[in-house]
XYZ file of C-alpha atoms in Angstrom:
738
model
C -0.126 0.397 0.222
C 1.461 3.396 -1.141
C 2.506 5.625 2.091
C -0.341 8.316 2.144
C 2.600 10.921 3.192
C 4.178 10.427 0.198
C 0.687 10.955 -1.811
C 0.315 14.205 -0.606
C 3.837 15.509 -0.635
C 4.172 18.619 -2.836
C 6.513 17.706 -6.070
C 9.683 19.556 -6.161
C 9.533 23.117 -7.904
C 12.440 24.567 -9.672
C 13.395 27.732 -7.592
C 12.181 30.939 -9.772
C 14.773 32.542 -8.801
C 17.397 30.585 -10.064
C 15.237 30.230 -12.979
C 15.334 34.124 -13.607
C 19.419 33.629 -13.170
C 20.058 30.685 -15.558
C 17.731 32.607 -18.092
C 20.042 35.885 -17.480
C 23.377 33.795 -17.909
C 21.970 32.064 -21.017
C 20.713 35.545 -22.307
C 24.642 36.913 -21.804
C 26.366 34.823 -23.054
C 24.475 34.878 -26.114
C 24.796 38.675 -26.234
C 28.556 37.975 -25.510
C 28.545 36.107 -28.810
C 28.220 39.179 -30.769
C 30.520 41.187 -28.152
C 33.155 39.406 -28.710
C 32.788 39.070 -32.415
C 32.228 42.823 -32.882
C 34.972 43.455 -30.211
C 37.542 41.516 -32.615
C 36.304 43.813 -35.125
C 36.098 47.147 -33.874
C 39.833 46.558 -32.597
C 40.805 46.143 -36.490
C 39.550 48.934 -37.348
C 40.629 51.327 -34.934
C 44.233 50.089 -35.042
C 44.856 49.733 -37.958
C 47.629 50.964 -40.781
C 50.230 52.445 -38.274
C 48.578 50.984 -35.651
C 48.434 47.531 -36.186
C 51.699 46.831 -33.883
C 49.826 48.014 -31.356
C 46.833 45.721 -31.938
C 47.014 43.853 -28.871
C 46.709 46.664 -27.004
C 43.631 47.567 -29.063
C 42.451 44.375 -28.190
C 42.910 45.048 -24.182
C 40.891 48.323 -24.823
C 38.213 46.696 -26.362
C 37.338 44.773 -23.865
C 38.155 46.113 -21.036
C 35.368 49.020 -22.841
C 33.222 46.252 -23.300
C 34.160 44.713 -19.351
C 33.283 48.157 -17.649
C 30.363 49.362 -19.390
C 28.042 45.942 -19.642
C 28.731 46.471 -15.607
C 28.178 50.071 -15.000
C 25.036 50.222 -17.240
C 23.924 46.419 -16.707
C 23.403 47.867 -12.794
C 22.407 51.326 -13.554
C 20.142 51.392 -16.340
C 16.508 51.634 -15.969
C 16.548 48.965 -18.319
C 17.536 45.838 -16.673
C 18.371 43.639 -19.649
C 20.276 45.916 -21.175
C 23.518 45.271 -22.587
C 26.257 47.635 -23.249
C 29.584 47.803 -25.513
C 31.401 49.692 -28.238
C 28.982 49.980 -30.538
C 29.774 50.237 -34.636
C 28.579 53.998 -35.285
C 31.394 55.206 -31.976
C 33.936 52.801 -32.920
C 33.985 54.289 -35.985
C 34.104 57.931 -35.202
C 36.954 56.805 -32.395
C 38.355 55.341 -35.611
C 38.946 58.511 -37.483
C 39.977 60.359 -34.135
C 42.844 57.995 -33.393
C 44.203 58.006 -37.075
C 43.696 62.196 -36.770
C 46.162 61.673 -34.234
C 48.632 59.707 -35.930
C 48.739 62.246 -39.050
C 49.776 64.821 -36.533
C 52.353 63.276 -34.969
C 53.681 62.259 -38.513
C 53.308 65.408 -39.864
C 55.546 66.828 -36.815
C 58.252 64.109 -37.426
C 57.728 63.117 -33.895
C 59.816 59.879 -33.083
C 58.477 59.034 -30.075
C 56.055 56.143 -30.007
C 52.168 56.140 -31.023
C 51.202 53.890 -28.539
C 51.040 56.558 -25.522
C 49.515 59.583 -27.596
C 46.593 57.333 -29.306
C 45.873 55.890 -25.572
C 45.937 59.442 -23.860
C 43.645 60.649 -26.729
C 41.241 57.862 -26.378
C 41.261 58.089 -22.614
C 40.779 61.929 -23.193
C 37.923 61.582 -25.213
C 35.843 59.034 -23.434
C 36.386 60.936 -20.206
C 34.947 64.421 -21.920
C 31.976 62.188 -23.429
C 31.163 60.472 -20.629
C 31.296 64.011 -18.642
C 28.953 65.687 -21.582
C 26.712 62.830 -21.386
C 26.388 63.152 -17.620
C 25.724 66.988 -17.688
C 23.156 66.327 -20.995
C 21.302 63.916 -17.767
C 21.586 66.072 -14.847
C 19.983 69.261 -16.850
C 17.547 67.074 -18.254
C 19.189 68.958 -22.239
C 19.393 65.014 -23.053
C 15.990 65.274 -24.914
C 16.888 68.162 -26.728
C 18.403 65.755 -29.303
C 14.943 64.771 -30.020
C 14.725 68.364 -31.883
C 17.830 67.732 -33.675
C 15.935 66.894 -37.205
C 16.180 63.114 -38.886
C 17.911 63.427 -41.937
C 20.958 65.351 -40.226
C 21.392 62.465 -37.367
C 20.756 59.793 -40.315
C 23.287 61.915 -42.493
C 26.046 61.235 -39.398
C 25.502 57.538 -38.860
C 24.907 56.974 -42.389
C 28.782 58.530 -42.816
C 29.693 56.187 -40.041
C 28.664 53.106 -42.084
C 30.770 54.283 -44.971
C 33.717 54.796 -42.770
C 33.509 51.487 -41.326
C 33.511 49.981 -44.774
C 36.272 52.186 -45.814
C 37.685 51.110 -42.263
C 37.428 47.411 -43.364
C 39.464 47.793 -46.675
C 41.988 48.906 -44.978
C 41.857 46.065 -42.337
C 41.844 43.865 -45.404
C 44.592 45.375 -47.672
C 46.392 47.465 -45.210
C 46.177 50.496 -47.458
C 43.350 53.050 -47.098
C 41.377 53.695 -50.162
C 42.280 57.184 -51.868
C 43.640 58.207 -55.201
C 47.451 58.152 -54.514
C 47.082 54.291 -53.184
C 44.460 53.123 -56.471
C 47.428 51.521 -58.390
C 48.234 49.306 -54.935
C 44.663 47.898 -55.388
C 45.724 46.372 -59.049
C 47.648 43.424 -57.025
C 46.257 39.975 -57.789
C 46.371 39.264 -54.401
C 44.443 42.395 -52.706
C 41.817 41.578 -55.762
C 41.327 38.121 -54.320
C 41.506 39.510 -50.826
C 38.889 42.213 -51.404
C 36.608 39.316 -53.400
C 36.711 37.179 -50.387
C 36.041 39.858 -47.878
C 32.614 40.989 -50.591
C 31.991 37.148 -50.483
C 32.100 36.968 -46.461
C 29.446 39.852 -46.373
C 27.228 38.351 -49.025
C 27.426 35.515 -47.250
C 26.176 36.966 -43.929
C 23.686 39.156 -45.635
C 21.686 36.757 -47.334
C 22.039 34.229 -43.694
C 22.613 36.167 -40.214
C 21.139 39.378 -41.689
C 17.770 37.566 -42.091
C 17.661 35.197 -39.221
C 19.372 36.471 -36.691
C 20.203 33.550 -34.592
C 22.494 34.428 -31.471
C 25.062 31.494 -32.582
C 24.310 32.219 -36.433
C 27.139 34.906 -36.683
C 30.341 32.767 -34.924
C 28.935 29.543 -36.964
C 29.516 31.168 -40.352
C 32.544 33.208 -39.015
C 34.090 29.411 -38.099
C 32.814 28.224 -41.333
C 34.747 30.678 -43.184
C 37.800 30.425 -41.368
C 37.848 26.734 -41.947
C 36.952 27.186 -45.539
C 39.906 29.754 -45.714
C 42.295 26.901 -44.287
C 40.858 24.482 -46.590
C 41.635 26.208 -49.745
C 44.952 26.887 -48.448
C 45.357 23.381 -48.075
C 44.333 22.491 -51.706
C 46.344 25.361 -53.371
C 49.424 24.176 -51.159
C 49.922 27.411 -49.517
C 51.535 26.843 -46.092
C 50.029 28.558 -42.819
C 53.384 30.616 -42.826
C 53.169 31.652 -46.692
C 49.657 33.026 -46.454
C 50.538 34.920 -42.924
C 53.526 36.467 -45.374
C 50.869 36.905 -48.300
C 48.693 39.157 -45.992
C 46.050 36.637 -45.934
C 46.237 36.329 -42.099
C 46.962 38.631 -39.306
C 50.510 38.952 -37.698
C 49.390 36.910 -34.261
C 49.849 39.885 -31.908
C 51.377 39.406 -28.013
C 49.483 38.869 -25.241
C 47.125 41.563 -24.479
C 48.575 44.086 -22.511
C 46.393 46.177 -19.984
C 48.144 49.741 -19.637
C 47.235 52.796 -17.978
C 47.732 55.594 -20.101
C 48.344 58.237 -17.268
C 51.950 58.366 -16.912
C 53.456 61.495 -16.061
C 56.272 61.109 -18.743
C 53.939 60.293 -21.744
C 51.706 63.048 -20.484
C 55.197 65.565 -21.120
C 55.505 64.118 -24.214
C 51.834 64.207 -25.624
C 51.439 66.419 -28.731
C 49.283 69.258 -27.197
C 49.559 71.128 -30.183
C 47.233 69.099 -32.357
C 44.528 69.494 -29.948
C 42.959 72.415 -31.850
C 42.671 70.447 -35.024
C 41.280 67.441 -33.106
C 38.149 69.247 -31.537
C 36.231 68.532 -34.350
C 36.375 64.419 -34.173
C 36.424 64.838 -30.374
C 32.574 66.727 -30.925
C 31.906 64.149 -33.327
C 32.624 61.213 -31.074
C 30.238 62.694 -28.145
C 27.507 63.503 -30.495
C 27.752 59.971 -32.175
C 27.931 58.796 -29.004
C 24.680 60.896 -27.096
C 22.220 60.270 -30.286
C 23.605 56.573 -30.284
C 22.121 56.748 -26.330
C 19.084 57.962 -26.946
C 18.511 56.061 -30.570
C 19.490 53.227 -28.748
C 17.290 53.409 -25.818
C 14.493 54.534 -27.938
C 14.757 51.065 -29.761
C 14.728 48.737 -27.166
C 11.660 50.436 -25.280
C 9.773 50.484 -28.773
C 11.055 46.395 -29.162
C 10.337 45.511 -25.890
C 7.379 48.009 -24.823
C 9.509 48.978 -22.114
C 9.275 52.288 -21.452
C 13.251 54.006 -20.085
C 14.644 56.781 -18.070
C 16.573 59.078 -20.685
C 17.919 60.667 -18.150
C 18.919 58.098 -16.085
C 20.447 56.261 -19.106
C 22.448 59.478 -19.962
C 24.021 59.720 -16.300
C 24.785 55.976 -16.276
C 26.350 55.970 -19.889
C 28.372 59.059 -19.202
C 29.553 57.525 -15.692
C 30.633 54.135 -17.424
C 32.263 56.154 -20.235
C 34.124 58.168 -17.390
C 35.444 55.099 -16.094
C 35.888 53.332 -19.341
C 38.135 56.334 -20.026
C 39.837 56.656 -17.221
C 41.293 52.876 -17.596
C 42.409 53.605 -21.432
C 39.351 52.424 -23.162
C 36.796 54.283 -25.681
C 33.194 55.304 -25.673
C 30.506 52.508 -26.066
C 26.713 52.606 -25.201
C 23.306 50.440 -24.851
C 23.373 48.037 -28.100
C 20.123 47.525 -29.908
C 20.711 43.766 -31.095
C 22.643 42.639 -28.058
C 19.881 43.835 -25.600
C 17.053 42.282 -27.765
C 19.188 39.006 -28.188
C 19.364 39.079 -24.543
C 15.671 39.444 -23.964
C 14.873 37.600 -26.303
C 16.548 34.608 -25.171
C 15.202 35.078 -21.886
C 17.007 37.745 -19.951
C 15.600 40.132 -17.625
C 17.850 41.141 -15.123
C 21.046 42.442 -14.301
C 22.827 39.273 -14.043
C 23.323 39.088 -17.989
C 25.319 42.401 -18.102
C 27.644 41.184 -15.410
C 27.794 37.637 -17.485
C 28.351 40.022 -20.322
C 31.407 41.832 -18.722
C 32.950 38.427 -17.398
C 33.048 36.842 -21.248
C 34.654 40.043 -21.815
C 37.376 39.621 -19.732
C 38.356 36.320 -20.511
C 38.631 36.908 -23.826
C 41.572 38.946 -22.852
C 43.690 35.789 -22.662
C 42.081 33.843 -25.592
C 41.939 36.728 -27.826
C 45.499 37.631 -29.292
C 46.102 33.906 -29.749
C 42.168 33.211 -31.919
C 43.490 36.426 -33.888
C 46.630 35.046 -35.431
C 44.800 31.872 -36.945
C 41.391 34.430 -38.629
C 42.026 35.400 -41.774
C 41.742 38.614 -42.858
C 38.646 38.787 -44.671
C 36.471 37.232 -42.524
C 36.970 39.857 -39.837
C 37.126 42.292 -42.882
C 33.791 41.140 -44.582
C 31.853 41.701 -41.169
C 33.267 44.934 -41.020
C 31.944 45.469 -44.735
C 28.912 43.854 -43.626
C 27.969 46.362 -40.547
C 29.097 49.217 -42.850
C 26.756 48.302 -45.345
C 24.166 47.516 -43.487
C 24.096 51.022 -42.064
C 24.423 52.347 -45.158
C 21.367 50.478 -46.299
C 19.508 51.614 -43.571
C 19.912 55.732 -43.812
C 20.249 55.908 -47.684
C 18.166 52.983 -49.376
C 15.446 52.371 -46.558
C 15.284 56.014 -44.936
C 14.183 57.273 -48.286
C 10.603 55.853 -47.968
C 10.172 58.016 -44.952
C 11.887 61.273 -46.118
C 10.401 63.922 -48.389
C 12.871 64.700 -51.336
C 14.514 67.887 -49.593
C 15.048 65.769 -46.178
C 16.372 62.940 -48.389
C 18.942 65.086 -50.449
C 19.773 66.876 -47.185
C 20.785 63.712 -45.693
C 23.001 62.829 -48.724
C 24.609 66.128 -48.643
C 25.441 65.293 -44.917
C 27.166 62.169 -45.833
C 29.120 63.417 -48.529
C 30.580 66.392 -46.582
C 31.428 64.017 -43.747
C 33.434 61.894 -45.678
C 35.213 64.279 -47.746
C 35.979 67.248 -45.648
C 35.635 65.616 -41.937
C 32.846 65.840 -39.386
C 33.785 69.498 -38.251
C 31.957 70.739 -41.865
C 29.424 67.822 -41.416
C 28.329 69.606 -37.839
C 28.453 73.044 -38.961
C 25.897 71.792 -41.611
C 23.968 69.701 -39.743
C 23.555 72.347 -37.000
C 22.614 74.857 -39.586
C 19.625 72.348 -40.991
C 18.607 72.012 -37.856
C 18.493 75.539 -36.855
C 16.520 76.432 -40.221
C 14.210 74.021 -39.909
C 13.344 75.023 -36.375
C 13.447 78.175 -36.879
C 10.644 77.093 -39.575
C 8.482 75.356 -37.528
C 8.481 76.869 -34.602
C 7.255 80.395 -36.424
C 4.045 78.615 -36.444
C 1.516 78.422 -33.660
C 0.500 75.835 -31.202
C -0.290 72.861 -32.839
C -3.367 72.164 -30.590
C -6.175 74.817 -31.586
C -8.677 74.086 -29.019
C -9.665 70.938 -27.210
C -13.582 69.665 -26.624
C -15.848 66.679 -24.947
C -18.695 64.778 -26.135
C -20.813 66.721 -23.701
C -20.516 69.937 -24.924
C -19.508 69.341 -28.678
C -22.492 66.888 -30.532
C -23.063 65.783 -34.055
C -25.923 67.805 -35.785
C -27.973 64.575 -35.625
C -31.250 65.373 -33.584
C -31.783 62.789 -30.757
C -34.691 61.853 -28.475
C -33.877 63.928 -24.757
C -33.141 60.078 -23.575
C -30.490 59.619 -25.887
C -29.154 63.167 -24.858
C -29.509 62.279 -21.183
C -26.988 59.834 -22.048
C -24.539 62.037 -23.916
C -25.184 64.840 -21.401
C -23.779 62.309 -18.632
C -21.261 60.245 -20.642
C -20.050 62.634 -23.124
C -16.799 62.822 -21.579
C -15.873 59.638 -22.975
C -15.488 61.565 -25.727
C -12.595 63.841 -26.609
C -11.208 65.707 -29.103
C -8.331 67.689 -30.302
C -8.507 70.360 -33.356
C -4.997 70.229 -34.757
C -3.292 73.051 -36.842
C -0.310 73.877 -38.142
C 2.922 71.881 -39.361
C 3.350 68.796 -37.276
C 6.837 68.218 -36.808
C 9.579 66.408 -34.272
C 9.227 68.883 -31.650
C 5.339 70.134 -31.883
C 4.368 66.160 -32.084
C 6.412 65.193 -29.153
C 4.540 68.306 -27.030
C 1.147 66.806 -28.363
C 2.340 63.139 -27.282
C 2.887 64.617 -23.872
C -0.472 66.702 -23.868
C -2.316 63.761 -24.750
C -0.562 61.541 -22.466
C -1.821 64.126 -19.738
C -4.880 64.286 -20.816
C -5.886 60.579 -20.677
C -4.074 60.205 -17.111
C -6.765 63.475 -15.937
C -10.033 62.030 -18.108
C -9.611 57.964 -17.302
C -12.945 57.612 -18.500
C -12.116 58.576 -22.029
C -12.715 55.820 -24.591
C -12.592 57.677 -27.912
C -10.234 60.170 -28.825
C -10.613 62.474 -32.119
C -7.938 64.264 -34.133
C -9.150 66.678 -36.645
C -6.244 67.936 -39.376
C -8.593 70.043 -41.083
C -6.204 73.050 -39.855
C -3.124 70.836 -40.384
C -0.701 71.689 -43.239
C 1.708 68.842 -42.991
C 3.413 65.826 -41.245
C 6.982 65.046 -41.042
C 8.518 61.894 -40.780
C 9.879 62.281 -37.277
C 6.670 63.310 -36.151
C 5.278 59.437 -36.878
C 7.137 58.203 -33.476
C 4.951 60.568 -31.451
C 1.518 59.457 -32.902
C 2.938 55.672 -32.463
C 3.682 56.641 -29.003
C -0.152 57.989 -28.815
C -1.587 54.946 -30.271
C 0.213 52.907 -27.570
C -0.474 54.933 -25.044
C -4.164 54.761 -25.903
C -4.338 51.191 -26.631
C -3.160 50.125 -22.986
C -6.049 52.491 -21.787
C -8.474 50.975 -24.475
C -9.110 53.901 -26.410
C -10.149 54.059 -29.537
C -8.786 56.452 -32.221
C -10.264 58.238 -34.652
C -8.626 60.875 -37.564
C -10.471 63.165 -39.395
C -9.825 65.448 -42.322
C -6.786 63.783 -42.986
C -4.721 64.407 -46.220
C -3.425 62.096 -48.121
C -0.003 63.012 -47.749
C -0.242 62.895 -44.091
C -1.665 59.773 -44.212
C 0.916 58.184 -46.237
C 3.879 59.454 -43.533
C 1.399 57.850 -40.424
C 1.234 54.547 -42.505
C 4.831 54.637 -43.279
C 5.305 54.359 -40.019
C 2.369 51.519 -39.453
C 0.621 54.095 -37.350
C -2.722 53.581 -39.078
C -3.744 49.779 -38.273
C -6.091 48.225 -35.728
C -7.211 50.862 -32.984
C -7.082 53.488 -35.265
C -10.070 54.707 -37.583
C -10.110 57.506 -40.461
C -13.325 59.238 -41.219
C -13.592 61.707 -43.078
C -15.756 64.793 -41.704
C -15.970 65.456 -37.914
C -19.416 65.452 -38.103
C -19.880 61.707 -39.085
C -17.238 60.933 -36.597
C -18.957 62.576 -33.689
C -22.273 60.713 -34.710
C -20.535 57.324 -35.078
C -18.900 57.927 -31.303
C -22.513 58.800 -30.003
C -23.592 55.850 -31.380
C -21.470 53.701 -29.951
C -21.624 55.207 -26.790
C -25.340 55.268 -26.288
C -25.244 51.539 -27.387
C -22.995 50.621 -24.981
C -24.939 52.421 -21.882
C -27.904 50.093 -22.510
C -25.894 47.075 -21.431
C -23.878 49.426 -18.940
C -26.351 50.899 -17.408
C -27.761 47.666 -15.896
C -23.990 46.749 -15.385
C -23.560 49.750 -13.170
C -26.003 49.344 -11.164
C -25.092 46.082 -9.737
C -21.819 47.917 -9.321
C -22.891 50.684 -7.690
C -24.853 48.175 -4.925
C -21.750 46.250 -4.532
C -19.840 49.409 -3.847
C -22.569 50.916 -1.667
C -22.148 47.730 0.302
C -19.005 47.728 0.868
C -18.815 52.023 1.684
C -21.768 52.200 3.307
C -22.783 55.203 0.925
C -24.190 55.913 -2.541
C -21.980 58.992 -3.125
C -18.924 57.378 -1.980
C -19.804 54.043 -4.413
C -19.997 56.621 -7.259
C -17.083 58.396 -6.758
C -15.178 55.258 -6.420
C -16.799 54.083 -9.827
C -15.541 57.298 -11.493
C -12.253 56.441 -10.416
C -11.849 52.880 -11.832
C -11.568 51.736 -15.385
C -13.577 49.305 -16.597
C -11.680 46.077 -18.001
C -13.108 43.308 -20.212
C -11.319 40.262 -20.943
C -12.114 36.566 -22.087
C -11.133 33.132 -20.855
C -7.612 32.529 -20.855
C -6.287 36.066 -21.130
C -3.457 37.064 -18.912
C -4.741 40.165 -16.359
C -1.133 40.433 -14.405
C 1.611 38.837 -14.738
C 3.937 37.706 -12.021
C 6.684 39.912 -11.166
C 5.165 42.718 -12.954
C 5.125 46.165 -10.846
C 1.675 46.170 -8.688
C 0.415 49.357 -10.192
C -3.385 48.415 -9.634
C -5.947 45.955 -7.714
C -9.402 44.555 -9.517
C -12.934 44.743 -8.542
C -14.214 41.122 -10.435
C -17.986 42.195 -11.217
C -18.786 39.296 -13.686
C -17.055 36.004 -14.419
C -14.255 34.236 -12.393
C -10.174 34.449 -12.510
C -7.318 32.285 -11.235
C -4.379 32.846 -9.462
C -1.486 30.884 -11.260
C 1.860 30.166 -9.830
C 5.160 28.425 -11.659
C 5.271 24.461 -11.492
C 7.642 22.117 -13.468
C 8.143 22.030 -16.480
C 7.101 25.353 -17.509
C 3.987 24.871 -16.481
C 1.843 27.108 -13.728
C -1.061 25.710 -11.135
C -3.840 27.543 -10.020
C -3.772 28.149 -6.150
C -7.038 30.337 -5.752
C -9.960 31.278 -7.677
C -11.836 34.362 -7.043
C -15.681 34.689 -8.667
C -18.082 37.814 -8.961
C -18.054 40.314 -6.078
C -14.638 39.495 -4.844
C -11.128 41.658 -5.471
C -7.506 40.729 -5.738
C -4.402 42.813 -5.387
C -5.339 45.337 -2.944
C -2.396 44.294 -0.767
C 0.162 45.145 -3.664
C -1.527 48.253 -4.628
C -0.974 49.680 -0.872
C 2.535 47.948 -0.404
C 3.816 48.487 -3.857
C 5.525 44.952 -4.427
C 5.798 42.965 -7.396
C 3.118 40.853 -8.316
C 3.827 37.189 -6.599
C 1.368 35.428 -9.331
C -0.139 35.464 -12.356
C -4.122 36.431 -12.415
C -5.661 34.615 -15.702
C -9.363 34.883 -16.272
C -11.310 31.743 -15.970
C -14.359 32.646 -18.115
C -15.006 35.665 -20.401
C -14.912 38.406 -17.179
C -15.770 41.849 -16.218
C -13.313 43.912 -14.038
C -12.844 47.518 -12.603
C -9.327 48.398 -12.051
C -8.172 50.862 -9.774
C -4.626 51.860 -10.121
C -2.254 53.515 -8.138
C -2.440 57.214 -9.622
C -6.404 57.271 -8.951
C -5.796 55.548 -5.233
C -3.492 58.077 -5.000
C -5.474 60.629 -5.829
C -8.669 59.612 -3.461
C -6.143 59.386 -0.576
C -5.402 63.137 -1.639
C -8.590 64.604 -2.372
C -11.155 62.354 -0.374
C -9.568 60.788 3.184
C -12.904 59.654 4.226
C -13.194 57.249 1.165
C -9.427 56.453 1.233
C -10.176 55.014 4.864
C -13.125 53.096 3.893
C -11.077 51.187 1.155
C -8.569 50.246 3.746
C -10.752 48.808 6.137
C -11.941 46.915 3.214
C -8.668 45.499 2.217
C -7.774 44.894 5.922
C -11.658 42.834 6.083
C -10.600 40.830 2.896
C -7.456 39.733 4.209
C -8.538 38.818 7.385
C -11.112 36.829 5.875
C -8.809 35.177 3.924
C -6.190 34.660 6.733
C -9.054 32.881 8.924
C -9.693 30.592 5.717
C -6.092 29.699 5.568
C -5.974 29.115 9.039
C -8.735 26.988 9.118
C -7.500 24.889 5.436
C -4.040 24.337 7.703
C -5.774 22.999 10.781
C -7.289 20.567 8.630
C -4.229 19.340 6.669
C -2.833 18.887 10.394
C -4.790 16.247 11.247
């Protein structure tokens, strides 16, 4: 006979904390693959040409930078799963800065070693970059980069893509691509090396570019290395001969860590060259700041998480200051590595620590590894990265930009590549100021606003229907827009809509009248996408009226027009449609609200308090199987269950969940989390179609501030609910102990 104790003993459960830690380590390990691979290519990009003898120091600087950035940003970012490291754009402008220092030293015929001046320059520029980023974060001026026109930013980033591709050619051939060096590219071996690198870039585009598998990139690169060595063996070329012909890298010595702040090295530094380097240093700062903000925005959009931009700037600034003091170069959060970590299950800060640990491990492995890698493999990777960035900003951006904006972007790219970053920055500032001056000369984007109780359609309705619209017309809100909507005014419009939805949680229909709008630019589409996400989260339907064909084309290019957005030709017809929907819903909601009012009156002992609580709550309708809240999410609301049934689910073995409790109509869930602000301890899922009323923290805080008596009654009710549940639990435990 089976022992009852064995039958009743629960199955062992996998520790959730350990599971999260393993997911973080797995995600961080997957992101480390990209960090290591890109890190080797960035080292070659910066320490190329005359700096190639110091490649071991470049490898050290790269992986020390990767480790420091990953640790500091991983521990301090408002996005705990963010992975930071040197980025392709920052590496490109850093390489230009290093090449400029070498050029100034060679022009002055200085006989001193190039290593110390390069490390000092990288360290100083990185520390200065960090200080500027902290300044932008502390003064809240970082958001000003939102006002830089899209073509200007695209021109800077497109130019870095072209510079990466040119740097790749220098890595492969040891010669810069210039008119004076063109005869050298007629060499048969160099042409073969370039052809192999182009083939490698094409393979990356046809395979990894489309799949983005975490281990696809190393597999392709290892395959390229094996293919090259197999070709050497078939053609009878020994490894030493291949190295002598320039097919493979000279193996650098063991990676060496060296702080650049020695008194003698600082005394011998070519300080006379500082004025000539200011433009390149400004480019490093600008590209790092722009990459920080735009990469953060990209991560926000992809993961539906909102980041604190000021905190991101401060943390990234602190990370770069520490990196610069250790002789590294700038970096920021990476979209590709952060999303790879997130899709692999990483959600916590342990992922960044994992990347840092593996980056430091590469200091012992990278030099020996580099000696076996053919140049065309990493050179092909750099070609792919440069071409990918060029395609994004020269080809894809054409769909989102007007002809004038696109021509401005191309002009900025050409100016930067031909004359350098200083003219590019000046032209970009001129374009930005001209665009801003033109747009800012116009009036406010919102001419007036209204709600459905004060402004209605021309349809004559019965007295009963008029009473419904008078009582519930606040659920219809309208904004009459005017002027030209650009990146600045559209962002202000988003902030206004965000406040409106917070102040009027009853809103269910939000109308935008574009009748007086003169145009919409491509940068404004992002703000409208933010408006759509905010409205969707609150169950608000967006209605666009008098939308011109040109404005509709711009909004459709950003996928703003779609589910949850309705386009109606005239304002009167749009109001009529909203009113009809509101009246139809009221017929059913009248009975539902009567039931809800009776319930709340029984809880609070007052119809006035019941009506006030109903006004503060948001109605939520869910279908069977819908997840209402997820375990681990912030406890920012509680739920009153009016109809239906929900289950409280906790993790079990094999990624399954177990129901530990079920709650039916006229019960509540989440009240203690609302009070204590602790994360959700369990997942709440609808077992049948249900209707709930949600009281969020914003409204609960407003009740505490504006109606202390109602707040006291709610807290008393919460305590009685918890006491009843505790009594039930005690009785259950007593039974199990018999």
